[in-house]
mmCIF file with all atom_site columns, C-alpha atoms in Angstrom:
data_model
loop_
_atom_site.group_PDB
_atom_site.id
_atom_site.type_symbol
_atom_site.label_atom_id
_atom_site.label_alt_id
_atom_site.label_comp_id
_atom_site.label_asym_id
_atom_site.label_entity_id
_atom_site.label_seq_id
_atom_site.pdbx_PDB_ins_code
_atom_site.Cartn_x
_atom_site.Cartn_y
_atom_site.Cartn_z
_atom_site.occupancy
_atom_site.B_iso_or_equiv
_atom_site.pdbx_formal_charge
_atom_site.auth_seq_id
_atom_site.auth_comp_id
_atom_site.auth_asym_id
_atom_site.auth_atom_id
_atom_site.pdbx_PDB_model_num
ATOM 1  C CA . MET A 1 1  ? 44.480 -69.477 -57.072 1.00 0.00 ? 758 MET A CA 1
ATOM 2  C CA . ALA A 1 2  ? 47.920 -71.106 -57.039 1.00 0.00 ? 759 ALA A CA 1
ATOM 3  C CA . ASP A 1 3  ? 46.943 -73.395 -59.909 1.00 0.00 ? 760 ASP A CA 1
ATOM 4  C CA . ARG A 1 4  ? 45.737 -70.418 -61.956 1.00 0.00 ? 761 ARG A CA 1
ATOM 5  C CA . VAL A 1 5  ? 49.052 -68.596 -61.434 1.00 0.00 ? 762 VAL A CA 1
ATOM 6  C CA . LEU A 1 6  ? 50.945 -71.714 -62.554 1.00 0.00 ? 763 LEU A CA 1
ATOM 7  C CA . LEU A 1 7  ? 48.704 -71.963 -65.610 1.00 0.00 ? 764 LEU A CA 1
ATOM 8  C CA . MET A 1 8  ? 49.297 -68.301 -66.529 1.00 0.00 ? 765 MET A CA 1
ATOM 9  C CA . ARG A 1 9  ? 53.056 -68.801 -66.121 1.00 0.00 ? 766 ARG A CA 1
ATOM 10 C CA . SER A 1 10 ? 52.901 -71.776 -68.464 1.00 0.00 ? 767 SER A CA 1
ATOM 11 C CA . HIS A 1 11 ? 50.800 -69.906 -71.029 1.00 0.00 ? 768 HIS A CA 1
ATOM 12 C CA . LEU A 1 12 ? 53.036 -66.833 -70.934 1.00 0.00 ? 769 LEU A CA 1
ATOM 13 C CA . LYS A 1 13 ? 56.170 -68.908 -71.478 1.00 0.00 ? 770 LYS A CA 1
ATOM 14 C CA . ALA A 1 14 ? 54.540 -70.876 -74.302 1.00 0.00 ? 771 ALA A CA 1
ATOM 15 C CA . GLN A 1 15 ? 53.311 -67.715 -76.025 1.00 0.00 ? 772 GLN A CA 1
ATOM 16 C CA . LEU A 1 16 ? 56.724 -66.018 -75.790 1.00 0.00 ? 773 LEU A CA 1
ATOM 17 C CA . GLN A 1 17 ? 58.344 -69.118 -77.268 1.00 0.00 ? 774 GLN A CA 1
ATOM 18 C CA . ALA A 1 18 ? 55.711 -69.310 -80.026 1.00 0.00 ? 775 ALA A CA 1
ATOM 19 C CA . LEU A 1 19 ? 56.418 -65.683 -80.933 1.00 0.00 ? 776 LEU A CA 1
ATOM 20 C CA . GLY A 1 20 ? 60.134 -66.469 -81.156 1.00 0.00 ? 777 GLY A CA 1
ATOM 21 C CA . THR A 1 21 ? 60.936 -63.921 -78.477 1.00 0.00 ? 778 THR A CA 1
ATOM 22 C CA . PRO A 1 22 ? 64.714 -63.782 -77.992 1.00 0.00 ? 779 PRO A CA 1
ATOM 23 C CA . GLY A 1 23 ? 66.013 -65.317 -74.786 1.00 0.00 ? 780 GLY A CA 1
ATOM 24 C CA . THR A 1 24 ? 65.160 -68.295 -72.667 1.00 0.00 ? 781 THR A CA 1
ATOM 25 C CA . TRP A 1 25 ? 61.893 -68.213 -70.773 1.00 0.00 ? 782 TRP A CA 1
ATOM 26 C CA . ASP A 1 26 ? 62.357 -71.106 -68.368 1.00 0.00 ? 783 ASP A CA 1
ATOM 27 C CA . HIS A 1 27 ? 62.629 -68.641 -65.493 1.00 0.00 ? 784 HIS A CA 1
ATOM 28 C CA . ILE A 1 28 ? 58.922 -67.809 -65.936 1.00 0.00 ? 785 ILE A CA 1
ATOM 29 C CA . THR A 1 29 ? 57.862 -71.329 -64.991 1.00 0.00 ? 786 THR A CA 1
ATOM 30 C CA . ASN A 1 30 ? 60.734 -72.040 -62.595 1.00 0.00 ? 787 ASN A CA 1
ATOM 31 C CA . GLN A 1 31 ? 59.751 -69.189 -60.282 1.00 0.00 ? 788 GLN A CA 1
ATOM 32 C CA . ILE A 1 32 ? 57.007 -69.389 -57.690 1.00 0.00 ? 789 ILE A CA 1
ATOM 33 C CA . GLY A 1 33 ? 54.677 -66.862 -56.157 1.00 0.00 ? 790 GLY A CA 1
ATOM 34 C CA . MET A 1 34 ? 52.510 -64.031 -57.408 1.00 0.00 ? 791 MET A CA 1
ATOM 35 C CA . PHE A 1 35 ? 55.319 -62.087 -59.089 1.00 0.00 ? 792 PHE A CA 1
ATOM 36 C CA . SER A 1 36 ? 57.650 -63.096 -61.882 1.00 0.00 ? 793 SER A CA 1
ATOM 37 C CA . PHE A 1 37 ? 60.888 -61.530 -63.054 1.00 0.00 ? 794 PHE A CA 1
ATOM 38 C CA . THR A 1 38 ? 60.574 -60.865 -66.781 1.00 0.00 ? 795 THR A CA 1
ATOM 39 C CA . GLY A 1 39 ? 64.164 -59.881 -67.466 1.00 0.00 ? 796 GLY A CA 1
ATOM 40 C CA . LEU A 1 40 ? 63.115 -56.600 -69.047 1.00 0.00 ? 797 LEU A CA 1
ATOM 41 C CA . ASN A 1 41 ? 65.496 -53.681 -68.568 1.00 0.00 ? 798 ASN A CA 1
ATOM 42 C CA . PRO A 1 42 ? 64.300 -50.236 -67.379 1.00 0.00 ? 799 PRO A CA 1
ATOM 43 C CA . ARG A 1 43 ? 63.838 -48.869 -70.920 1.00 0.00 ? 800 ARG A CA 1
ATOM 44 C CA . GLN A 1 44 ? 61.810 -51.926 -71.925 1.00 0.00 ? 801 GLN A CA 1
ATOM 45 C CA . VAL A 1 45 ? 59.676 -51.582 -68.787 1.00 0.00 ? 802 VAL A CA 1
ATOM 46 C CA . GLU A 1 46 ? 59.070 -47.933 -69.673 1.00 0.00 ? 803 GLU A CA 1
ATOM 47 C CA . TYR A 1 47 ? 57.964 -49.000 -73.167 1.00 0.00 ? 804 TYR A CA 1
ATOM 48 C CA . MET A 1 48 ? 55.575 -51.562 -71.667 1.00 0.00 ? 805 MET A CA 1
ATOM 49 C CA . VAL A 1 49 ? 54.004 -48.983 -69.376 1.00 0.00 ? 806 VAL A CA 1
ATOM 50 C CA . LYS A 1 50 ? 53.883 -45.946 -71.676 1.00 0.00 ? 807 LYS A CA 1
ATOM 51 C CA . GLU A 1 51 ? 53.228 -47.560 -75.040 1.00 0.00 ? 808 GLU A CA 1
ATOM 52 C CA . LYS A 1 52 ? 51.436 -50.813 -74.240 1.00 0.00 ? 809 LYS A CA 1
ATOM 53 C CA . HIS A 1 53 ? 49.770 -49.902 -70.914 1.00 0.00 ? 810 HIS A CA 1
ATOM 54 C CA . VAL A 1 54 ? 51.035 -53.091 -69.297 1.00 0.00 ? 811 VAL A CA 1
ATOM 55 C CA . TYR A 1 55 ? 52.001 -52.163 -65.761 1.00 0.00 ? 812 TYR A CA 1
ATOM 56 C CA . LEU A 1 56 ? 54.904 -53.804 -64.023 1.00 0.00 ? 813 LEU A CA 1
ATOM 57 C CA . MET A 1 57 ? 57.530 -52.811 -61.498 1.00 0.00 ? 814 MET A CA 1
ATOM 58 C CA . ALA A 1 58 ? 60.629 -50.877 -62.589 1.00 0.00 ? 815 ALA A CA 1
ATOM 59 C CA . SER A 1 59 ? 62.691 -53.978 -61.775 1.00 0.00 ? 816 SER A CA 1
ATOM 60 C CA . GLY A 1 60 ? 60.840 -55.885 -64.495 1.00 0.00 ? 817 GLY A CA 1
ATOM 61 C CA . ARG A 1 61 ? 58.763 -57.963 -62.071 1.00 0.00 ? 818 ARG A CA 1
ATOM 62 C CA . ILE A 1 62 ? 55.158 -58.514 -63.144 1.00 0.00 ? 819 ILE A CA 1
ATOM 63 C CA . ASN A 1 63 ? 52.175 -59.579 -61.044 1.00 0.00 ? 820 ASN A CA 1
ATOM 64 C CA . MET A 1 64 ? 51.118 -62.932 -62.449 1.00 0.00 ? 821 MET A CA 1
ATOM 65 C CA . CYS A 1 65 ? 47.670 -62.588 -60.863 1.00 0.00 ? 822 CYS A CA 1
ATOM 66 C CA . GLY A 1 66 ? 46.941 -59.786 -63.336 1.00 0.00 ? 823 GLY A CA 1
ATOM 67 C CA . LEU A 1 67 ? 47.269 -62.170 -66.279 1.00 0.00 ? 824 LEU A CA 1
ATOM 68 C CA . THR A 1 68 ? 44.128 -63.800 -67.608 1.00 0.00 ? 825 THR A CA 1
ATOM 69 C CA . SER A 1 69 ? 43.173 -65.905 -70.589 1.00 0.00 ? 826 SER A CA 1
ATOM 70 C CA . ARG A 1 70 ? 41.809 -62.694 -72.131 1.00 0.00 ? 827 ARG A CA 1
ATOM 71 C CA . ASN A 1 71 ? 45.001 -60.629 -71.857 1.00 0.00 ? 828 ASN A CA 1
ATOM 72 C CA . ILE A 1 72 ? 47.833 -63.185 -71.920 1.00 0.00 ? 829 ILE A CA 1
ATOM 73 C CA . ASN A 1 73 ? 48.370 -62.916 -75.694 1.00 0.00 ? 830 ASN A CA 1
ATOM 74 C CA . TYR A 1 74 ? 48.483 -59.107 -75.512 1.00 0.00 ? 831 TYR A CA 1
ATOM 75 C CA . VAL A 1 75 ? 50.993 -59.179 -72.649 1.00 0.00 ? 832 VAL A CA 1
ATOM 76 C CA . ALA A 1 76 ? 53.192 -61.731 -74.420 1.00 0.00 ? 833 ALA A CA 1
ATOM 77 C CA . GLN A 1 77 ? 53.086 -59.718 -77.663 1.00 0.00 ? 834 GLN A CA 1
ATOM 78 C CA . SER A 1 78 ? 53.944 -56.562 -75.716 1.00 0.00 ? 835 SER A CA 1
ATOM 79 C CA . ILE A 1 79 ? 56.931 -58.254 -74.050 1.00 0.00 ? 836 ILE A CA 1
ATOM 80 C CA . HIS A 1 80 ? 58.034 -59.523 -77.462 1.00 0.00 ? 837 HIS A CA 1
ATOM 81 C CA . GLU A 1 81 ? 57.838 -56.002 -78.914 1.00 0.00 ? 838 GLU A CA 1
ATOM 82 C CA . ALA A 1 82 ? 59.673 -54.481 -75.952 1.00 0.00 ? 839 ALA A CA 1
ATOM 83 C CA . ILE A 1 83 ? 62.529 -56.955 -76.317 1.00 0.00 ? 840 ILE A CA 1
ATOM 84 C CA . THR A 1 84 ? 62.812 -56.721 -80.097 1.00 0.00 ? 841 THR A CA 1
ATOM 85 C CA . ARG A 1 85 ? 62.287 -52.949 -80.434 1.00 0.00 ? 842 ARG A CA 1
ATOM 86 C CA . VAL A 1 86 ? 63.909 -51.428 -77.334 1.00 0.00 ? 843 VAL A CA 1
ATOM 87 C CA . GLN A 1 87 ? 67.548 -51.961 -76.390 1.00 0.00 ? 844 GLN A CA 1
#
């Protein structure tokens, strides 16, 4: 399970970088545990939940165990949109 979480962290960071998402994403892979701080602000979190149906805590922390190879691209694209569309 721990290896899968590390793999999802790596894939999420790589996908955000490939999309050219503003910001540095090293914190995604530098953190440990089941949750990761995304850096999204409350309005961006609201966008993720209401518009993209990606559920994360109001603080911007996301459960890494919910990421899979099937949804990682969607989640990364949603984070990219939240950051580039919502201030």
